[in-house]
PDB file of N, CA and C in Angstrom:
ATOM      1  N   ILE A   1      75.935  89.388 109.200  1.00 58.00           N
ATOM      2  CA  ILE A   1      76.143  89.042 110.588  1.00 58.00           C
ATOM      3  C   ILE A   1      75.773  90.265 111.426  1.00 58.00           C
ATOM      4  N   ALA A   2      74.515  90.588 111.421  1.00 64.00           N
ATOM      5  CA  ALA A   2      74.021  91.766 112.138  1.00 64.00           C
ATOM      6  C   ALA A   2      74.311  91.650 113.623  1.00 64.00           C
ATOM      7  N   GLY A   3      74.757  92.730 114.214  1.00 66.00           N
ATOM      8  CA  GLY A   3      75.033  92.752 115.639  1.00 66.00           C
ATOM      9  C   GLY A   3      76.462  92.397 116.008  1.00 66.00           C
ATOM     10  N   ASP A   4      77.214  91.807 115.081  1.00 75.00           N
ATOM     11  CA  ASP A   4      78.614  91.510 115.351  1.00 75.00           C
ATOM     12  C   ASP A   4      79.405  92.812 115.286  1.00 75.00           C
ATOM     13  N   SER A   5      80.576  92.826 115.896  1.00 90.00           N
ATOM     14  CA  SER A   5      81.410  94.017 115.852  1.00 90.00           C
ATOM     15  C   SER A   5      82.875  93.611 115.759  1.00 90.00           C
ATOM     16  N   TRP A   6      83.727  94.582 115.636  1.00 92.00           N
ATOM     17  CA  TRP A   6      85.161  94.357 115.524  1.00 92.00           C
ATOM     18  C   TRP A   6      85.857  95.027 116.696  1.00 92.00           C
ATOM     19  N   ARG A   7      86.973  94.445 117.103  1.00 93.00           N
ATOM     20  CA  ARG A   7      87.784  95.095 118.132  1.00 93.00           C
ATOM     21  C   ARG A   7      89.240  95.090 117.679  1.00 93.00           C
ATOM     22  N   VAL A   8      89.962  96.105 118.109  1.00 96.00           N
ATOM     23  CA  VAL A   8      91.375  96.224 117.776  1.00 96.00           C
ATOM     24  C   VAL A   8      92.162  95.232 118.630  1.00 96.00           C
ATOM     25  N   VAL A   9      93.045  94.479 117.988  1.00 97.00           N
ATOM     26  CA  VAL A   9      93.949  93.573 118.696  1.00 97.00           C
ATOM     27  C   VAL A   9      95.292  94.273 118.913  1.00 97.00           C
ATOM     28  N   ASN A  10      95.830  94.867 117.841  1.00 97.00           N
ATOM     29  CA  ASN A  10      97.056  95.648 117.949  1.00 97.00           C
ATOM     30  C   ASN A  10      97.167  96.593 116.766  1.00 97.00           C
ATOM     31  N   ALA A  11      98.078  97.543 116.877  1.00 98.00           N
ATOM     32  CA  ALA A  11      98.281  98.523 115.810  1.00 98.00           C
ATOM     33  C   ALA A  11      99.756  98.865 115.700  1.00 98.00           C
ATOM     34  N   ASP A  12     100.229  99.008 114.472  1.00 98.00           N
ATOM     35  CA  ASP A  12     101.591  99.427 114.186  1.00 98.00           C
ATOM     36  C   ASP A  12     101.489 100.676 113.320  1.00 98.00           C
ATOM     37  N   ILE A  13     101.993 101.789 113.820  1.00 98.00           N
ATOM     38  CA  ILE A  13     101.817 103.082 113.160  1.00 98.00           C
ATOM     39  C   ILE A  13     103.187 103.669 112.825  1.00 98.00           C
ATOM     40  N   VAL A  14     103.338 104.116 111.583  1.00 98.00           N
ATOM     41  CA  VAL A  14     104.572 104.765 111.144  1.00 98.00           C
ATOM     42  C   VAL A  14     104.230 106.200 110.770  1.00 98.00           C
ATOM     43  N   ILE A  15     104.909 107.141 111.392  1.00 97.00           N
ATOM     44  CA  ILE A  15     104.753 108.560 111.065  1.00 97.00           C
ATOM     45  C   ILE A  15     105.935 108.948 110.188  1.00 97.00           C
ATOM     46  N   ILE A  16     105.638 109.567 109.051  1.00 96.00           N
ATOM     47  CA  ILE A  16     106.678 109.956 108.101  1.00 96.00           C
ATOM     48  C   ILE A  16     106.792 111.474 108.142  1.00 96.00           C
ATOM     49  N   ALA A  17     107.895 111.951 108.681  1.00 94.00           N
ATOM     50  CA  ALA A  17     108.095 113.396 108.824  1.00 94.00           C
ATOM     51  C   ALA A  17     109.581 113.674 108.983  1.00 94.00           C
ATOM     52  N   ASP A  18     110.057 114.729 108.338  1.00 90.00           N
ATOM     53  CA  ASP A  18     111.434 115.153 108.565  1.00 90.00           C
ATOM     54  C   ASP A  18     111.518 115.982 109.845  1.00 90.00           C
ATOM     55  N   ALA A  19     110.442 116.657 110.192  1.00 89.00           N
ATOM     56  CA  ALA A  19     110.342 117.439 111.430  1.00 89.00           C
ATOM     57  C   ALA A  19     108.861 117.602 111.734  1.00 89.00           C
ATOM     58  N   PRO A  20     108.462 117.671 112.931  1.00 89.00           N
ATOM     59  CA  PRO A  20     109.250 117.593 114.162  1.00 89.00           C
ATOM     60  C   PRO A  20     109.566 116.148 114.514  1.00 89.00           C
ATOM     61  N   LYS A  21     110.495 115.971 115.402  1.00 90.00           N
ATOM     62  CA  LYS A  21     110.832 114.639 115.906  1.00 90.00           C
ATOM     63  C   LYS A  21     109.708 114.181 116.829  1.00 90.00           C
ATOM     64  N   ILE A  22     109.326 112.906 116.750  1.00 92.00           N
ATOM     65  CA  ILE A  22     108.220 112.441 117.581  1.00 92.00           C
ATOM     66  C   ILE A  22     108.676 111.866 118.915  1.00 92.00           C
ATOM     67  N   GLY A  23     109.979 111.666 119.075  1.00 92.00           N
ATOM     68  CA  GLY A  23     110.496 111.060 120.294  1.00 92.00           C
ATOM     69  C   GLY A  23     109.890 111.600 121.581  1.00 92.00           C
ATOM     70  N   PRO A  24     109.862 112.931 121.749  1.00 95.00           N
ATOM     71  CA  PRO A  24     109.311 113.483 122.991  1.00 95.00           C
ATOM     72  C   PRO A  24     107.812 113.227 123.163  1.00 95.00           C
ATOM     73  N   TRP A  25     107.114 112.889 122.098  1.00 96.00           N
ATOM     74  CA  TRP A  25     105.659 112.727 122.133  1.00 96.00           C
ATOM     75  C   TRP A  25     105.214 111.281 121.979  1.00 96.00           C
ATOM     76  N   ARG A  26     106.140 110.386 121.707  1.00 97.00           N
ATOM     77  CA  ARG A  26     105.796 109.007 121.385  1.00 97.00           C
ATOM     78  C   ARG A  26     104.950 108.333 122.460  1.00 97.00           C
ATOM     79  N   GLU A  27     105.369 108.399 123.703  1.00 97.00           N
ATOM     80  CA  GLU A  27     104.630 107.718 124.768  1.00 97.00           C
ATOM     81  C   GLU A  27     103.230 108.293 124.935  1.00 97.00           C
ATOM     82  N   GLN A  28     103.089 109.595 124.790  1.00 97.00           N
ATOM     83  CA  GLN A  28     101.751 110.203 124.860  1.00 97.00           C
ATOM     84  C   GLN A  28     100.876 109.723 123.715  1.00 97.00           C
ATOM     85  N   MET A  29     101.462 109.578 122.528  1.00 97.00           N
ATOM     86  CA  MET A  29     100.716 109.062 121.381  1.00 97.00           C
ATOM     87  C   MET A  29     100.252 107.637 121.642  1.00 97.00           C
ATOM     88  N   VAL A  30     101.154 106.797 122.131  1.00 98.00           N
ATOM     89  CA  VAL A  30     100.821 105.400 122.413  1.00 98.00           C
ATOM     90  C   VAL A  30      99.702 105.328 123.443  1.00 98.00           C
ATOM     91  N   THR A  31      99.829 106.088 124.514  1.00 98.00           N
ATOM     92  CA  THR A  31      98.812 106.087 125.570  1.00 98.00           C
ATOM     93  C   THR A  31      97.457 106.521 125.042  1.00 98.00           C
ATOM     94  N   ARG A  32      97.435 107.567 124.256  1.00 98.00           N
ATOM     95  CA  ARG A  32      96.164 108.087 123.730  1.00 98.00           C
ATOM     96  C   ARG A  32      95.536 107.109 122.730  1.00 98.00           C
ATOM     97  N   ILE A  33      96.333 106.552 121.833  1.00 97.00           N
ATOM     98  CA  ILE A  33      95.805 105.604 120.847  1.00 97.00           C
ATOM     99  C   ILE A  33      95.294 104.351 121.557  1.00 97.00           C
ATOM    100  N   ALA A  34      96.014 103.891 122.558  1.00 97.00           N
ATOM    101  CA  ALA A  34      95.561 102.727 123.326  1.00 97.00           C
ATOM    102  C   ALA A  34      94.219 103.023 123.983  1.00 97.00           C
ATOM    103  N   TRP A  35      94.077 104.186 124.570  1.00 97.00           N
ATOM    104  CA  TRP A  35      92.813 104.576 125.211  1.00 97.00           C
ATOM    105  C   TRP A  35      91.681 104.650 124.180  1.00 97.00           C
ATOM    106  N   LEU A  36      91.952 105.253 123.039  1.00 96.00           N
ATOM    107  CA  LEU A  36      90.928 105.399 121.996  1.00 96.00           C
ATOM    108  C   LEU A  36      90.479 104.060 121.422  1.00 96.00           C
ATOM    109  N   THR A  37      91.404 103.116 121.329  1.00 95.00           N
ATOM    110  CA  THR A  37      91.076 101.824 120.729  1.00 95.00           C
ATOM    111  C   THR A  37      90.668 100.774 121.756  1.00 95.00           C
ATOM    112  N   GLY A  38      90.855 101.077 123.033  1.00 94.00           N
ATOM    113  CA  GLY A  38      90.446 100.150 124.077  1.00 94.00           C
ATOM    114  C   GLY A  38      91.368  98.962 124.267  1.00 94.00           C
ATOM    115  N   VAL A  39      92.643  99.120 123.923  1.00 96.00           N
ATOM    116  CA  VAL A  39      93.617  98.053 124.136  1.00 96.00           C
ATOM    117  C   VAL A  39      94.722  98.553 125.059  1.00 96.00           C
ATOM    118  N   GLY A  40      95.553  97.649 125.533  1.00 97.00           N
ATOM    119  CA  GLY A  40      96.685  98.047 126.358  1.00 97.00           C
ATOM    120  C   GLY A  40      97.759  98.736 125.531  1.00 97.00           C
ATOM    121  N   ALA A  41      98.541  99.565 126.186  1.00 97.00           N
ATOM    122  CA  ALA A  41      99.603 100.297 125.489  1.00 97.00           C
ATOM    123  C   ALA A  41     100.606  99.357 124.834  1.00 97.00           C
ATOM    124  N   GLY A  42     100.767  98.156 125.367  1.00 97.00           N
ATOM    125  CA  GLY A  42     101.692  97.195 124.774  1.00 97.00           C
ATOM    126  C   GLY A  42     101.259  96.688 123.414  1.00 97.00           C
ATOM    127  N   ALA A  43     100.000  96.922 123.060  1.00 98.00           N
ATOM    128  CA  ALA A  43      99.483  96.484 121.759  1.00 98.00           C
ATOM    129  C   ALA A  43      99.607  97.571 120.697  1.00 98.00           C
ATOM    130  N   ILE A  44     100.159  98.718 121.078  1.00 98.00           N
ATOM    131  CA  ILE A  44     100.293  99.850 120.150  1.00 98.00           C
ATOM    132  C   ILE A  44     101.768 100.144 119.940  1.00 98.00           C
ATOM    133  N   ASN A  45     102.183 100.233 118.680  1.00 98.00           N
ATOM    134  CA  ASN A  45     103.558 100.590 118.348  1.00 98.00           C
ATOM    135  C   ASN A  45     103.529 101.832 117.470  1.00 98.00           C
ATOM    136  N   VAL A  46     104.237 102.868 117.893  1.00 98.00           N
ATOM    137  CA  VAL A  46     104.361 104.092 117.103  1.00 98.00           C
ATOM    138  C   VAL A  46     105.840 104.312 116.830  1.00 98.00           C
ATOM    139  N   LYS A  47     106.163 104.481 115.559  1.00 97.00           N
ATOM    140  CA  LYS A  47     107.555 104.727 115.183  1.00 97.00           C
ATOM    141  C   LYS A  47     107.567 105.783 114.090  1.00 97.00           C
ATOM    142  N   ALA A  48     108.744 106.296 113.796  1.00 96.00           N
ATOM    143  CA  ALA A  48     108.848 107.366 112.809  1.00 96.00           C
ATOM    144  C   ALA A  48     109.981 107.092 111.841  1.00 96.00           C
ATOM    145  N   THR A  49     109.844 107.695 110.679  1.00 95.00           N
ATOM    146  CA  THR A  49     110.904 107.679 109.685  1.00 95.00           C
ATOM    147  C   THR A  49     110.877 109.028 108.975  1.00 95.00           C
ATOM    148  N   THR A  50     111.928 109.318 108.250  1.00 93.00           N
ATOM    149  CA  THR A  50     111.971 110.571 107.490  1.00 93.00           C
ATOM    150  C   THR A  50     111.750 110.269 106.019  1.00 93.00           C
ATOM    151  N   ASN A  51     111.578 111.315 105.262  1.00 91.00           N
ATOM    152  CA  ASN A  51     111.441 111.184 103.816  1.00 91.00           C
ATOM    153  C   ASN A  51     112.712 111.659 103.123  1.00 91.00           C
ATOM    154  N   GLU A  52     113.790 111.745 103.902  1.00 89.00           N
ATOM    155  CA  GLU A  52     115.124 112.092 103.387  1.00 89.00           C
ATOM    156  C   GLU A  52     115.129 113.379 102.572  1.00 89.00           C
ATOM    157  N   GLY A  53     114.320 114.342 102.992  1.00 87.00           N
ATOM    158  CA  GLY A  53     114.307 115.635 102.319  1.00 87.00           C
ATOM    159  C   GLY A  53     113.551 115.669 101.011  1.00 87.00           C
ATOM    160  N   LEU A  54     112.860 114.606 100.660  1.00 89.00           N
ATOM    161  CA  LEU A  54     112.168 114.532  99.379  1.00 89.00           C
ATOM    162  C   LEU A  54     110.694 114.910  99.497  1.00 89.00           C
ATOM    163  N   GLY A  55     110.174 115.502  98.449  1.00 91.00           N
ATOM    164  CA  GLY A  55     108.745 115.783  98.345  1.00 91.00           C
ATOM    165  C   GLY A  55     108.233 116.779  99.367  1.00 91.00           C
ATOM    166  N   PHE A  56     106.892 116.848  99.479  1.00 91.00           N
ATOM    167  CA  PHE A  56     106.279 117.816 100.382  1.00 91.00           C
ATOM    168  C   PHE A  56     106.637 117.529 101.842  1.00 91.00           C
ATOM    169  N   ILE A  57     106.865 116.267 102.170  1.00 91.00           N
ATOM    170  CA  ILE A  57     107.251 115.928 103.541  1.00 91.00           C
ATOM    171  C   ILE A  57     108.659 116.436 103.822  1.00 91.00           C
ATOM    172  N   GLY A  58     109.565 116.207 102.897  1.00 88.00           N
ATOM    173  CA  GLY A  58     110.938 116.660 103.049  1.00 88.00           C
ATOM    174  C   GLY A  58     111.078 118.163 103.090  1.00 88.00           C
ATOM    175  N   ARG A  59     110.163 118.859 102.409  1.00 90.00           N
ATOM    176  CA  ARG A  59     110.168 120.325 102.433  1.00 90.00           C
ATOM    177  C   ARG A  59     109.498 120.877 103.686  1.00 90.00           C
ATOM    178  N   GLY A  60     108.999 120.008 104.555  1.00 89.00           N
ATOM    179  CA  GLY A  60     108.353 120.456 105.785  1.00 89.00           C
ATOM    180  C   GLY A  60     106.938 120.954 105.587  1.00 89.00           C
ATOM    181  N   GLU A  61     106.319 120.573 104.463  1.00 92.00           N
ATOM    182  CA  GLU A  61     104.965 121.044 104.153  1.00 92.00           C
ATOM    183  C   GLU A  61     103.882 120.102 104.658  1.00 92.00           C
ATOM    184  N   GLY A  62     104.267 118.964 105.213  1.00 94.00           N
ATOM    185  CA  GLY A  62     103.264 118.029 105.700  1.00 94.00           C
ATOM    186  C   GLY A  62     103.881 116.822 106.360  1.00 94.00           C
ATOM    187  N   ILE A  63     103.011 116.007 106.903  1.00 95.00           N
ATOM    188  CA  ILE A  63     103.381 114.766 107.576  1.00 95.00           C
ATOM    189  C   ILE A  63     102.455 113.689 107.036  1.00 95.00           C
ATOM    190  N   ALA A  64     102.960 112.476 106.906  1.00 96.00           N
ATOM    191  CA  ALA A  64     102.137 111.344 106.483  1.00 96.00           C
ATOM    192  C   ALA A  64     102.199 110.272 107.561  1.00 96.00           C
ATOM    193  N   ALA A  65     101.221 109.393 107.537  1.00 97.00           N
ATOM    194  CA  ALA A  65     101.208 108.278 108.479  1.00 97.00           C
ATOM    195  C   ALA A  65     100.631 107.045 107.801  1.00 97.00           C
ATOM    196  N   MET A  66     101.123 105.888 108.212  1.00 97.00           N
ATOM    197  CA  MET A  66     100.590 104.611 107.746  1.00 97.00           C
ATOM    198  C   MET A  66     100.315 103.773 108.988  1.00 97.00           C
ATOM    199  N   ALA A  67      99.200 103.064 108.965  1.00 98.00           N
ATOM    200  CA  ALA A  67      98.860 102.219 110.111  1.00 98.00           C
ATOM    201  C   ALA A  67      98.435 100.844 109.622  1.00 98.00           C
ATOM    202  N   THR A  68      98.921  99.843 110.301  1.00 98.00           N
ATOM    203  CA  THR A  68      98.476  98.470 110.084  1.00 98.00           C
ATOM    204  C   THR A  68      97.816  98.038 111.383  1.00 98.00           C
ATOM    205  N   VAL A  69      96.543  97.632 111.282  1.00 97.00           N
ATOM    206  CA  VAL A  69      95.772  97.299 112.475  1.00 97.00           C
ATOM    207  C   VAL A  69      95.194  95.899 112.322  1.00 97.00           C
ATOM    208  N   LEU A  70      95.396  95.078 113.338  1.00 97.00           N
ATOM    209  CA  LEU A  70      94.793  93.753 113.367  1.00 97.00           C
ATOM    210  C   LEU A  70      93.465  93.860 114.106  1.00 97.00           C
ATOM    211  N   LEU A  71      92.394  93.457 113.417  1.00 96.00           N
ATOM    212  CA  LEU A  71      91.057  93.489 114.000  1.00 96.00           C
ATOM    213  C   LEU A  71      90.573  92.071 114.229  1.00 96.00           C
ATOM    214  N   GLU A  72      89.753  91.909 115.252  1.00 95.00           N
ATOM    215  CA  GLU A  72      89.172  90.618 115.566  1.00 95.00           C
ATOM    216  C   GLU A  72      87.648  90.760 115.555  1.00 95.00           C
ATOM    217  N   LEU A  73      86.983  89.815 114.907  1.00 93.00           N
ATOM    218  CA  LEU A  73      85.533  89.807 114.881  1.00 93.00           C
ATOM    219  C   LEU A  73      85.004  89.334 116.225  1.00 93.00           C
ATOM    220  N   VAL A  74      84.133  90.137 116.810  1.00 89.00           N
ATOM    221  CA  VAL A  74      83.509  89.783 118.075  1.00 89.00           C
ATOM    222  C   VAL A  74      82.050  89.468 117.784  1.00 89.00           C
ATOM    223  N   GLN A  75      81.709  88.205 117.893  1.00 84.00           N
ATOM    224  CA  GLN A  75      80.340  87.800 117.583  1.00 84.00           C
ATOM    225  C   GLN A  75      79.461  88.000 118.804  1.00 84.00           C
ATOM    226  N   ARG A  76      78.280  88.491 118.565  1.00 79.00           N
ATOM    227  CA  ARG A  76      77.373  88.741 119.671  1.00 79.00           C
ATOM    228  C   ARG A  76      76.832  87.414 120.207  1.00 79.00           C
ATOM    229  N   GLU A  77      76.487  87.448 121.447  1.00 74.00           N
ATOM    230  CA  GLU A  77      75.914  86.271 122.087  1.00 74.00           C
ATOM    231  C   GLU A  77      74.490  86.081 121.598  1.00 74.00           C
ATOM    232  N   GLU A  78      74.112  84.892 121.282  1.00 66.00           N
ATOM    233  CA  GLU A  78      72.731  84.602 120.831  1.00 66.00           C
ATOM    234  C   GLU A  78      71.885  84.176 121.992  1.00 66.00           C
TER     235      GLU A  78
END
């Protein structure tokens, strides 16, 4: 299907980190991701969880993220 493309419908993002807390940055993240994907901020959800002190995340050596994104096929006009 040459010429067709995909567009983001919505996104649900989970940040896994014991620190830092994302609360103060959440709205900025939502706004930026919405701008980057070309959707309204209401279509973007960013939330956080901890790793309860376990593994490299719990030791403060890194952060992980998981995203679920709904895409819609946009067919080109013939």
